[in-house]
Amino acid sequence: MEYEDAGRGRPLVLLHGFPLTQAMWQPQIAALQGGYRVIAPSLRGFGGTDAFTGTPSMDQMADDVAALLDQLSIREPITLGGLSMGGYVVLAFARRHAARLRALILADTRSGPDSAEGKANRDRVIAFMHDHSAADLLEDMLPKLVNAETRTHRPAVVAEIRRIAASQSPAAIIAALQALRDRPDSTPLLSQISVPTLVLIGSDDTLTPPAAADELAAGITGARRVTIPDAGHLSNLEQPEHFNQEIRAFLEALPG
Ligand code: MLT
């Protein structure tokens, strides 16, 4: 696995969205490494991380994260955060490795599975990737990844998203799309989550809309739900200061 490992303190592990890499967490790593050990891996096939060998799944990605913790000799419970696809992996990790958790951060994500229409769309994108590049896919996705304000007034953010996505391999993207399409419904798990949880959602997120955040927060006992104003799906990149401030406040309030 390729991963960033910065700072000292309680471990905070951050899992990226699709079709990006750990590089999307730079604003969070920069802001939080002063007080925390921030670890951000690239998930299977993305960045410099090895591709899937077996059937692509969120479970495999979650097990990869557990293996990375073993490799780094991290035995204490971690705060695990994920945005979108990273959030699906967080939920898979909570199902498979609950004892390793201290707290959860679920950003711009959902617990439900793909609808029939969603699955059909994954198949269309998989077909598209057979003769297009990651850069082509990104142009297609951009209006759903960031809001109109970011597209017109935050060119550096858009350029960074393009830069990260452009170097991802079509094979990795196809494998991730299969894992996204076939992921299970994590909604039944929510009531079993017993660690403090922060649910973050960009006000203008259309990919995983605020209603999906409502469902997460309603399902997890005691979850704190916060809207990041003037942000779309990639809220951590569109409004980094606000996003970081919410994470910092959440981490500082954790017991112990
Ligand atoms: C993501 O941002 O990780 C993906 O767009 C999530 C999804 O397509 O379900």
mmCIF file with all atom_site columns, N, CA, C and O in Angstrom, residues 177-213:
data_model
loop_
_atom_site.group_PDB
_atom_site.id
_atom_site.type_symbol
_atom_site.label_atom_id
_atom_site.label_alt_id
_atom_site.label_comp_id
_atom_site.label_asym_id
_atom_site.label_entity_id
_atom_site.label_seq_id
_atom_site.pdbx_PDB_ins_code
_atom_site.Cartn_x
_atom_site.Cartn_y
_atom_site.Cartn_z
_atom_site.occupancy
_atom_site.B_iso_or_equiv
_atom_site.pdbx_formal_charge
_atom_site.auth_seq_id
_atom_site.auth_comp_id
_atom_site.auth_asym_id
_atom_site.auth_atom_id
_atom_site.pdbx_PDB_model_num
ATOM 1   N N  . LEU A 1 177 ? -15.151 0.254  -9.542 1.00 0.00 ? 177 LEU A N  1
ATOM 2   C CA . LEU A 1 177 ? -16.571 0.350  -9.920 1.00 0.00 ? 177 LEU A CA 1
ATOM 3   C C  . LEU A 1 177 ? -17.300 -0.967 -9.628 1.00 0.00 ? 177 LEU A C  1
ATOM 4   O O  . LEU A 1 177 ? -18.461 -0.963 -9.201 1.00 0.00 ? 177 LEU A O  1
ATOM 5   N N  . GLN A 1 178 ? -16.611 -2.077 -9.850 1.00 0.00 ? 178 GLN A N  1
ATOM 6   C CA . GLN A 1 178 ? -17.226 -3.382 -9.525 1.00 0.00 ? 178 GLN A CA 1
ATOM 7   C C  . GLN A 1 178 ? -17.460 -3.491 -8.013 1.00 0.00 ? 178 GLN A C  1
ATOM 8   O O  . GLN A 1 178 ? -18.522 -3.938 -7.574 1.00 0.00 ? 178 GLN A O  1
ATOM 9   N N  . ALA A 1 179 ? -16.469 -3.056 -7.247 1.00 0.00 ? 179 ALA A N  1
ATOM 10  C CA . ALA A 1 179 ? -16.608 -3.119 -5.783 1.00 0.00 ? 179 ALA A CA 1
ATOM 11  C C  . ALA A 1 179 ? -17.707 -2.179 -5.298 1.00 0.00 ? 179 ALA A C  1
ATOM 12  O O  . ALA A 1 179 ? -18.476 -2.522 -4.385 1.00 0.00 ? 179 ALA A O  1
ATOM 13  N N  . LEU A 1 180 ? -17.791 -1.006 -5.914 1.00 0.00 ? 180 LEU A N  1
ATOM 14  C CA . LEU A 1 180 ? -18.847 -0.055 -5.541 1.00 0.00 ? 180 LEU A CA 1
ATOM 15  C C  . LEU A 1 180 ? -20.220 -0.644 -5.873 1.00 0.00 ? 180 LEU A C  1
ATOM 16  O O  . LEU A 1 180 ? -21.151 -0.589 -5.062 1.00 0.00 ? 180 LEU A O  1
ATOM 17  N N  . ARG A 1 181 ? -20.348 -1.192 -7.075 1.00 0.00 ? 181 ARG A N  1
ATOM 18  C CA . ARG A 1 181 ? -21.621 -1.760 -7.541 1.00 0.00 ? 181 ARG A CA 1
ATOM 19  C C  . ARG A 1 181 ? -22.083 -2.913 -6.646 1.00 0.00 ? 181 ARG A C  1
ATOM 20  O O  . ARG A 1 181 ? -23.286 -3.040 -6.360 1.00 0.00 ? 181 ARG A O  1
ATOM 21  N N  . ASP A 1 182 ? -21.125 -3.724 -6.220 1.00 0.00 ? 182 ASP A N  1
ATOM 22  C CA . ASP A 1 182 ? -21.499 -4.958 -5.516 1.00 0.00 ? 182 ASP A CA 1
ATOM 23  C C  . ASP A 1 182 ? -21.443 -4.821 -3.995 1.00 0.00 ? 182 ASP A C  1
ATOM 24  O O  . ASP A 1 182 ? -21.590 -5.811 -3.286 1.00 0.00 ? 182 ASP A O  1
ATOM 25  N N  . ARG A 1 183 ? -21.247 -3.609 -3.495 1.00 0.00 ? 183 ARG A N  1
ATOM 26  C CA . ARG A 1 183 ? -21.103 -3.477 -2.038 1.00 0.00 ? 183 ARG A CA 1
ATOM 27  C C  . ARG A 1 183 ? -22.444 -3.786 -1.359 1.00 0.00 ? 183 ARG A C  1
ATOM 28  O O  . ARG A 1 183 ? -23.517 -3.509 -1.916 1.00 0.00 ? 183 ARG A O  1
ATOM 29  N N  . PRO A 1 184 ? -22.372 -4.345 -0.162 1.00 0.00 ? 184 PRO A N  1
ATOM 30  C CA . PRO A 1 184 ? -23.606 -4.709 0.531  1.00 0.00 ? 184 PRO A CA 1
ATOM 31  C C  . PRO A 1 184 ? -24.277 -3.491 1.169  1.00 0.00 ? 184 PRO A C  1
ATOM 32  O O  . PRO A 1 184 ? -23.673 -2.426 1.277  1.00 0.00 ? 184 PRO A O  1
ATOM 33  N N  . ASP A 1 185 ? -25.497 -3.695 1.592  1.00 0.00 ? 185 ASP A N  1
ATOM 34  C CA . ASP A 1 185 ? -26.215 -2.671 2.349  1.00 0.00 ? 185 ASP A CA 1
ATOM 35  C C  . ASP A 1 185 ? -25.632 -2.629 3.756  1.00 0.00 ? 185 ASP A C  1
ATOM 36  O O  . ASP A 1 185 ? -25.659 -3.627 4.482  1.00 0.00 ? 185 ASP A O  1
ATOM 37  N N  . SER A 1 186 ? -25.089 -1.484 4.141  1.00 0.00 ? 186 SER A N  1
ATOM 38  C CA . SER A 1 186 ? -24.519 -1.364 5.490  1.00 0.00 ? 186 SER A CA 1
ATOM 39  C C  . SER A 1 186 ? -25.520 -0.771 6.481  1.00 0.00 ? 186 SER A C  1
ATOM 40  O O  . SER A 1 186 ? -25.174 -0.569 7.653  1.00 0.00 ? 186 SER A O  1
ATOM 41  N N  . THR A 1 187 ? -26.742 -0.509 6.042  1.00 0.00 ? 187 THR A N  1
ATOM 42  C CA . THR A 1 187 ? -27.719 0.115  6.942  1.00 0.00 ? 187 THR A CA 1
ATOM 43  C C  . THR A 1 187 ? -27.985 -0.725 8.200  1.00 0.00 ? 187 THR A C  1
ATOM 44  O O  . THR A 1 187 ? -28.056 -0.154 9.299  1.00 0.00 ? 187 THR A O  1
ATOM 45  N N  . PRO A 1 188 ? -28.089 -2.068 8.084  1.00 0.00 ? 188 PRO A N  1
ATOM 46  C CA . PRO A 1 188 ? -28.331 -2.861 9.303  1.00 0.00 ? 188 PRO A CA 1
ATOM 47  C C  . PRO A 1 188 ? -27.192 -2.763 10.321 1.00 0.00 ? 188 PRO A C  1
ATOM 48  O O  . PRO A 1 188 ? -27.394 -3.040 11.504 1.00 0.00 ? 188 PRO A O  1
ATOM 49  N N  . LEU A 1 189 ? -26.014 -2.381 9.854  1.00 0.00 ? 189 LEU A N  1
ATOM 50  C CA . LEU A 1 189 ? -24.866 -2.271 10.760 1.00 0.00 ? 189 LEU A CA 1
ATOM 51  C C  . LEU A 1 189 ? -24.940 -1.041 11.657 1.00 0.00 ? 189 LEU A C  1
ATOM 52  O O  . LEU A 1 189 ? -24.387 -1.023 12.766 1.00 0.00 ? 189 LEU A O  1
ATOM 53  N N  . LEU A 1 190 ? -25.636 -0.005 11.177 1.00 0.00 ? 190 LEU A N  1
ATOM 54  C CA . LEU A 1 190 ? -25.553 1.305  11.850 1.00 0.00 ? 190 LEU A CA 1
ATOM 55  C C  . LEU A 1 190 ? -25.914 1.229  13.330 1.00 0.00 ? 190 LEU A C  1
ATOM 56  O O  . LEU A 1 190 ? -25.262 1.845  14.169 1.00 0.00 ? 190 LEU A O  1
ATOM 57  N N  . SER A 1 191 ? -26.951 0.458  13.654 1.00 0.00 ? 191 SER A N  1
ATOM 58  C CA . SER A 1 191 ? -27.398 0.400  15.053 1.00 0.00 ? 191 SER A CA 1
ATOM 59  C C  . SER A 1 191 ? -26.393 -0.320 15.945 1.00 0.00 ? 191 SER A C  1
ATOM 60  O O  . SER A 1 191 ? -26.475 -0.246 17.169 1.00 0.00 ? 191 SER A O  1
ATOM 61  N N  . GLN A 1 192 ? -25.447 -1.024 15.330 1.00 0.00 ? 192 GLN A N  1
ATOM 62  C CA . GLN A 1 192 ? -24.428 -1.727 16.136 1.00 0.00 ? 192 GLN A CA 1
ATOM 63  C C  . GLN A 1 192 ? -23.187 -0.879 16.366 1.00 0.00 ? 192 GLN A C  1
ATOM 64  O O  . GLN A 1 192 ? -22.277 -1.289 17.093 1.00 0.00 ? 192 GLN A O  1
ATOM 65  N N  . ILE A 1 193 ? -23.111 0.259  15.712 1.00 0.00 ? 193 ILE A N  1
ATOM 66  C CA . ILE A 1 193 ? -21.926 1.114  15.895 1.00 0.00 ? 193 ILE A CA 1
ATOM 67  C C  . ILE A 1 193 ? -22.031 1.807  17.254 1.00 0.00 ? 193 ILE A C  1
ATOM 68  O O  . ILE A 1 193 ? -23.022 2.475  17.550 1.00 0.00 ? 193 ILE A O  1
ATOM 69  N N  . SER A 1 194 ? -21.000 1.612  18.082 1.00 0.00 ? 194 SER A N  1
ATOM 70  C CA . SER A 1 194 ? -21.085 2.130  19.452 1.00 0.00 ? 194 SER A CA 1
ATOM 71  C C  . SER A 1 194 ? -19.993 3.145  19.752 1.00 0.00 ? 194 SER A C  1
ATOM 72  O O  . SER A 1 194 ? -19.820 3.559  20.894 1.00 0.00 ? 194 SER A O  1
ATOM 73  N N  . VAL A 1 195 ? -19.235 3.545  18.738 1.00 0.00 ? 195 VAL A N  1
ATOM 74  C CA . VAL A 1 195 ? -18.182 4.556  18.962 1.00 0.00 ? 195 VAL A CA 1
ATOM 75  C C  . VAL A 1 195 ? -18.694 5.920  18.503 1.00 0.00 ? 195 VAL A C  1
ATOM 76  O O  . VAL A 1 195 ? -19.589 6.001  17.647 1.00 0.00 ? 195 VAL A O  1
ATOM 77  N N  . PRO A 1 196 ? -18.141 7.015  19.074 1.00 0.00 ? 196 PRO A N  1
ATOM 78  C CA . PRO A 1 196 ? -18.558 8.349  18.640 1.00 0.00 ? 196 PRO A CA 1
ATOM 79  C C  . PRO A 1 196 ? -18.375 8.506  17.132 1.00 0.00 ? 196 PRO A C  1
ATOM 80  O O  . PRO A 1 196 ? -17.360 8.071  16.581 1.00 0.00 ? 196 PRO A O  1
ATOM 81  N N  . THR A 1 197 ? -19.372 9.106  16.507 1.00 0.00 ? 197 THR A N  1
ATOM 82  C CA . THR A 1 197 ? -19.357 9.220  15.041 1.00 0.00 ? 197 THR A CA 1
ATOM 83  C C  . THR A 1 197 ? -19.714 10.629 14.614 1.00 0.00 ? 197 THR A C  1
ATOM 84  O O  . THR A 1 197 ? -20.665 11.225 15.119 1.00 0.00 ? 197 THR A O  1
ATOM 85  N N  . LEU A 1 198 ? -18.918 11.135 13.669 1.00 0.00 ? 198 LEU A N  1
ATOM 86  C CA . LEU A 1 198 ? -19.178 12.433 13.056 1.00 0.00 ? 198 LEU A CA 1
ATOM 87  C C  . LEU A 1 198 ? -19.606 12.201 11.608 1.00 0.00 ? 198 LEU A C  1
ATOM 88  O O  . LEU A 1 198 ? -18.909 11.509 10.857 1.00 0.00 ? 198 LEU A O  1
ATOM 89  N N  . VAL A 1 199 ? -20.743 12.756 11.244 1.00 0.00 ? 199 VAL A N  1
ATOM 90  C CA . VAL A 1 199 ? -21.246 12.657 9.869  1.00 0.00 ? 199 VAL A CA 1
ATOM 91  C C  . VAL A 1 199 ? -21.152 14.047 9.244  1.00 0.00 ? 199 VAL A C  1
ATOM 92  O O  . VAL A 1 199 ? -21.761 15.001 9.753  1.00 0.00 ? 199 VAL A O  1
ATOM 93  N N  . LEU A 1 200 ? -20.375 14.170 8.170  1.00 0.00 ? 200 LEU A N  1
ATOM 94  C CA . LEU A 1 200 ? -20.199 15.458 7.495  1.00 0.00 ? 200 LEU A CA 1
ATOM 95  C C  . LEU A 1 200 ? -20.812 15.391 6.106  1.00 0.00 ? 200 LEU A C  1
ATOM 96  O O  . LEU A 1 200 ? -20.686 14.370 5.424  1.00 0.00 ? 200 LEU A O  1
ATOM 97  N N  . ILE A 1 201 ? -21.419 16.497 5.678  1.00 0.00 ? 201 ILE A N  1
ATOM 98  C CA . ILE A 1 201 ? -22.030 16.498 4.351  1.00 0.00 ? 201 ILE A CA 1
ATOM 99  C C  . ILE A 1 201 ? -21.962 17.891 3.728  1.00 0.00 ? 201 ILE A C  1
ATOM 100 O O  . ILE A 1 201 ? -22.319 18.881 4.376  1.00 0.00 ? 201 ILE A O  1
ATOM 101 N N  . GLY A 1 202 ? -21.481 17.945 2.494  1.00 0.00 ? 202 GLY A N  1
ATOM 102 C CA . GLY A 1 202 ? -21.495 19.204 1.752  1.00 0.00 ? 202 GLY A CA 1
ATOM 103 C C  . GLY A 1 202 ? -22.930 19.594 1.445  1.00 0.00 ? 202 GLY A C  1
ATOM 104 O O  . GLY A 1 202 ? -23.724 18.748 1.022  1.00 0.00 ? 202 GLY A O  1
ATOM 105 N N  . SER A 1 203 ? -23.257 20.870 1.665  1.00 0.00 ? 203 SER A N  1
ATOM 106 C CA . SER A 1 203 ? -24.650 21.323 1.487  1.00 0.00 ? 203 SER A CA 1
ATOM 107 C C  . SER A 1 203 ? -25.175 21.057 0.081  1.00 0.00 ? 203 SER A C  1
ATOM 108 O O  . SER A 1 203 ? -26.371 20.833 -0.108 1.00 0.00 ? 203 SER A O  1
ATOM 109 N N  . ASP A 1 204 ? -24.263 21.070 -0.911 1.00 0.00 ? 204 ASP A N  1
ATOM 110 C CA . ASP A 1 204 ? -24.688 20.924 -2.304 1.00 0.00 ? 204 ASP A CA 1
ATOM 111 C C  . ASP A 1 204 ? -24.311 19.561 -2.885 1.00 0.00 ? 204 ASP A C  1
ATOM 112 O O  . ASP A 1 204 ? -24.193 19.411 -4.099 1.00 0.00 ? 204 ASP A O  1
ATOM 113 N N  . ASP A 1 205 ? -24.065 18.591 -2.013 1.00 0.00 ? 205 ASP A N  1
ATOM 114 C CA . ASP A 1 205 ? -23.695 17.267 -2.506 1.00 0.00 ? 205 ASP A CA 1
ATOM 115 C C  . ASP A 1 205 ? -24.886 16.632 -3.201 1.00 0.00 ? 205 ASP A C  1
ATOM 116 O O  . ASP A 1 205 ? -25.949 16.454 -2.591 1.00 0.00 ? 205 ASP A O  1
ATOM 117 N N  . THR A 1 206 ? -24.704 16.273 -4.478 1.00 0.00 ? 206 THR A N  1
ATOM 118 C CA . THR A 1 206 ? -25.791 15.595 -5.199 1.00 0.00 ? 206 THR A CA 1
ATOM 119 C C  . THR A 1 206 ? -25.506 14.106 -5.366 1.00 0.00 ? 206 THR A C  1
ATOM 120 O O  . THR A 1 206 ? -26.417 13.317 -5.609 1.00 0.00 ? 206 THR A O  1
ATOM 121 N N  . LEU A 1 207 ? -24.230 13.709 -5.230 1.00 0.00 ? 207 LEU A N  1
ATOM 122 C CA . LEU A 1 207 ? -23.878 12.288 -5.390 1.00 0.00 ? 207 LEU A CA 1
ATOM 123 C C  . LEU A 1 207 ? -24.349 11.481 -4.183 1.00 0.00 ? 207 LEU A C  1
ATOM 124 O O  . LEU A 1 207 ? -24.913 10.396 -4.317 1.00 0.00 ? 207 LEU A O  1
ATOM 125 N N  . THR A 1 208 ? -24.052 11.983 -3.007 1.00 0.00 ? 208 THR A N  1
ATOM 126 C CA . THR A 1 208 ? -24.568 11.391 -1.757 1.00 0.00 ? 208 THR A CA 1
ATOM 127 C C  . THR A 1 208 ? -25.268 12.542 -1.031 1.00 0.00 ? 208 THR A C  1
ATOM 128 O O  . THR A 1 208 ? -24.641 13.241 -0.237 1.00 0.00 ? 208 THR A O  1
ATOM 129 N N  . PRO A 1 209 ? -26.524 12.768 -1.323 1.00 0.00 ? 209 PRO A N  1
ATOM 130 C CA . PRO A 1 209 ? -27.199 13.985 -0.869 1.00 0.00 ? 209 PRO A CA 1
ATOM 131 C C  . PRO A 1 209 ? -27.375 14.056 0.650  1.00 0.00 ? 209 PRO A C  1
ATOM 132 O O  . PRO A 1 209 ? -27.224 13.043 1.350  1.00 0.00 ? 209 PRO A O  1
ATOM 133 N N  . PRO A 1 210 ? -27.677 15.252 1.157  1.00 0.00 ? 210 PRO A N  1
ATOM 134 C CA . PRO A 1 210 ? -27.866 15.422 2.605  1.00 0.00 ? 210 PRO A CA 1
ATOM 135 C C  . PRO A 1 210 ? -28.817 14.388 3.220  1.00 0.00 ? 210 PRO A C  1
ATOM 136 O O  . PRO A 1 210 ? -28.624 13.999 4.376  1.00 0.00 ? 210 PRO A O  1
ATOM 137 N N  . ALA A 1 211 ? -29.800 13.912 2.461  1.00 0.00 ? 211 ALA A N  1
ATOM 138 C CA . ALA A 1 211 ? -30.710 12.895 3.009  1.00 0.00 ? 211 ALA A CA 1
ATOM 139 C C  . ALA A 1 211 ? -29.954 11.620 3.388  1.00 0.00 ? 211 ALA A C  1
ATOM 140 O O  . ALA A 1 211 ? -30.322 10.928 4.341  1.00 0.00 ? 211 ALA A O  1
ATOM 141 N N  . ALA A 1 212 ? -28.890 11.308 2.646  1.00 0.00 ? 212 ALA A N  1
ATOM 142 C CA . ALA A 1 212 ? -28.090 10.116 2.967  1.00 0.00 ? 212 ALA A CA 1
ATOM 143 C C  . ALA A 1 212 ? -27.353 10.314 4.291  1.00 0.00 ? 212 ALA A C  1
ATOM 144 O O  . ALA A 1 212 ? -27.206 9.376  5.083  1.00 0.00 ? 212 ALA A O  1
ATOM 145 N N  . ALA A 1 213 ? -26.912 11.557 4.530  1.00 0.00 ? 213 ALA A N  1
ATOM 146 C CA . ALA A 1 213 ? -26.256 11.869 5.808  1.00 0.00 ? 213 ALA A CA 1
ATOM 147 C C  . ALA A 1 213 ? -27.264 11.804 6.951  1.00 0.00 ? 213 ALA A C  1
ATOM 148 O O  . ALA A 1 213 ? -26.946 11.334 8.058  1.00 0.00 ? 213 ALA A O  1
#
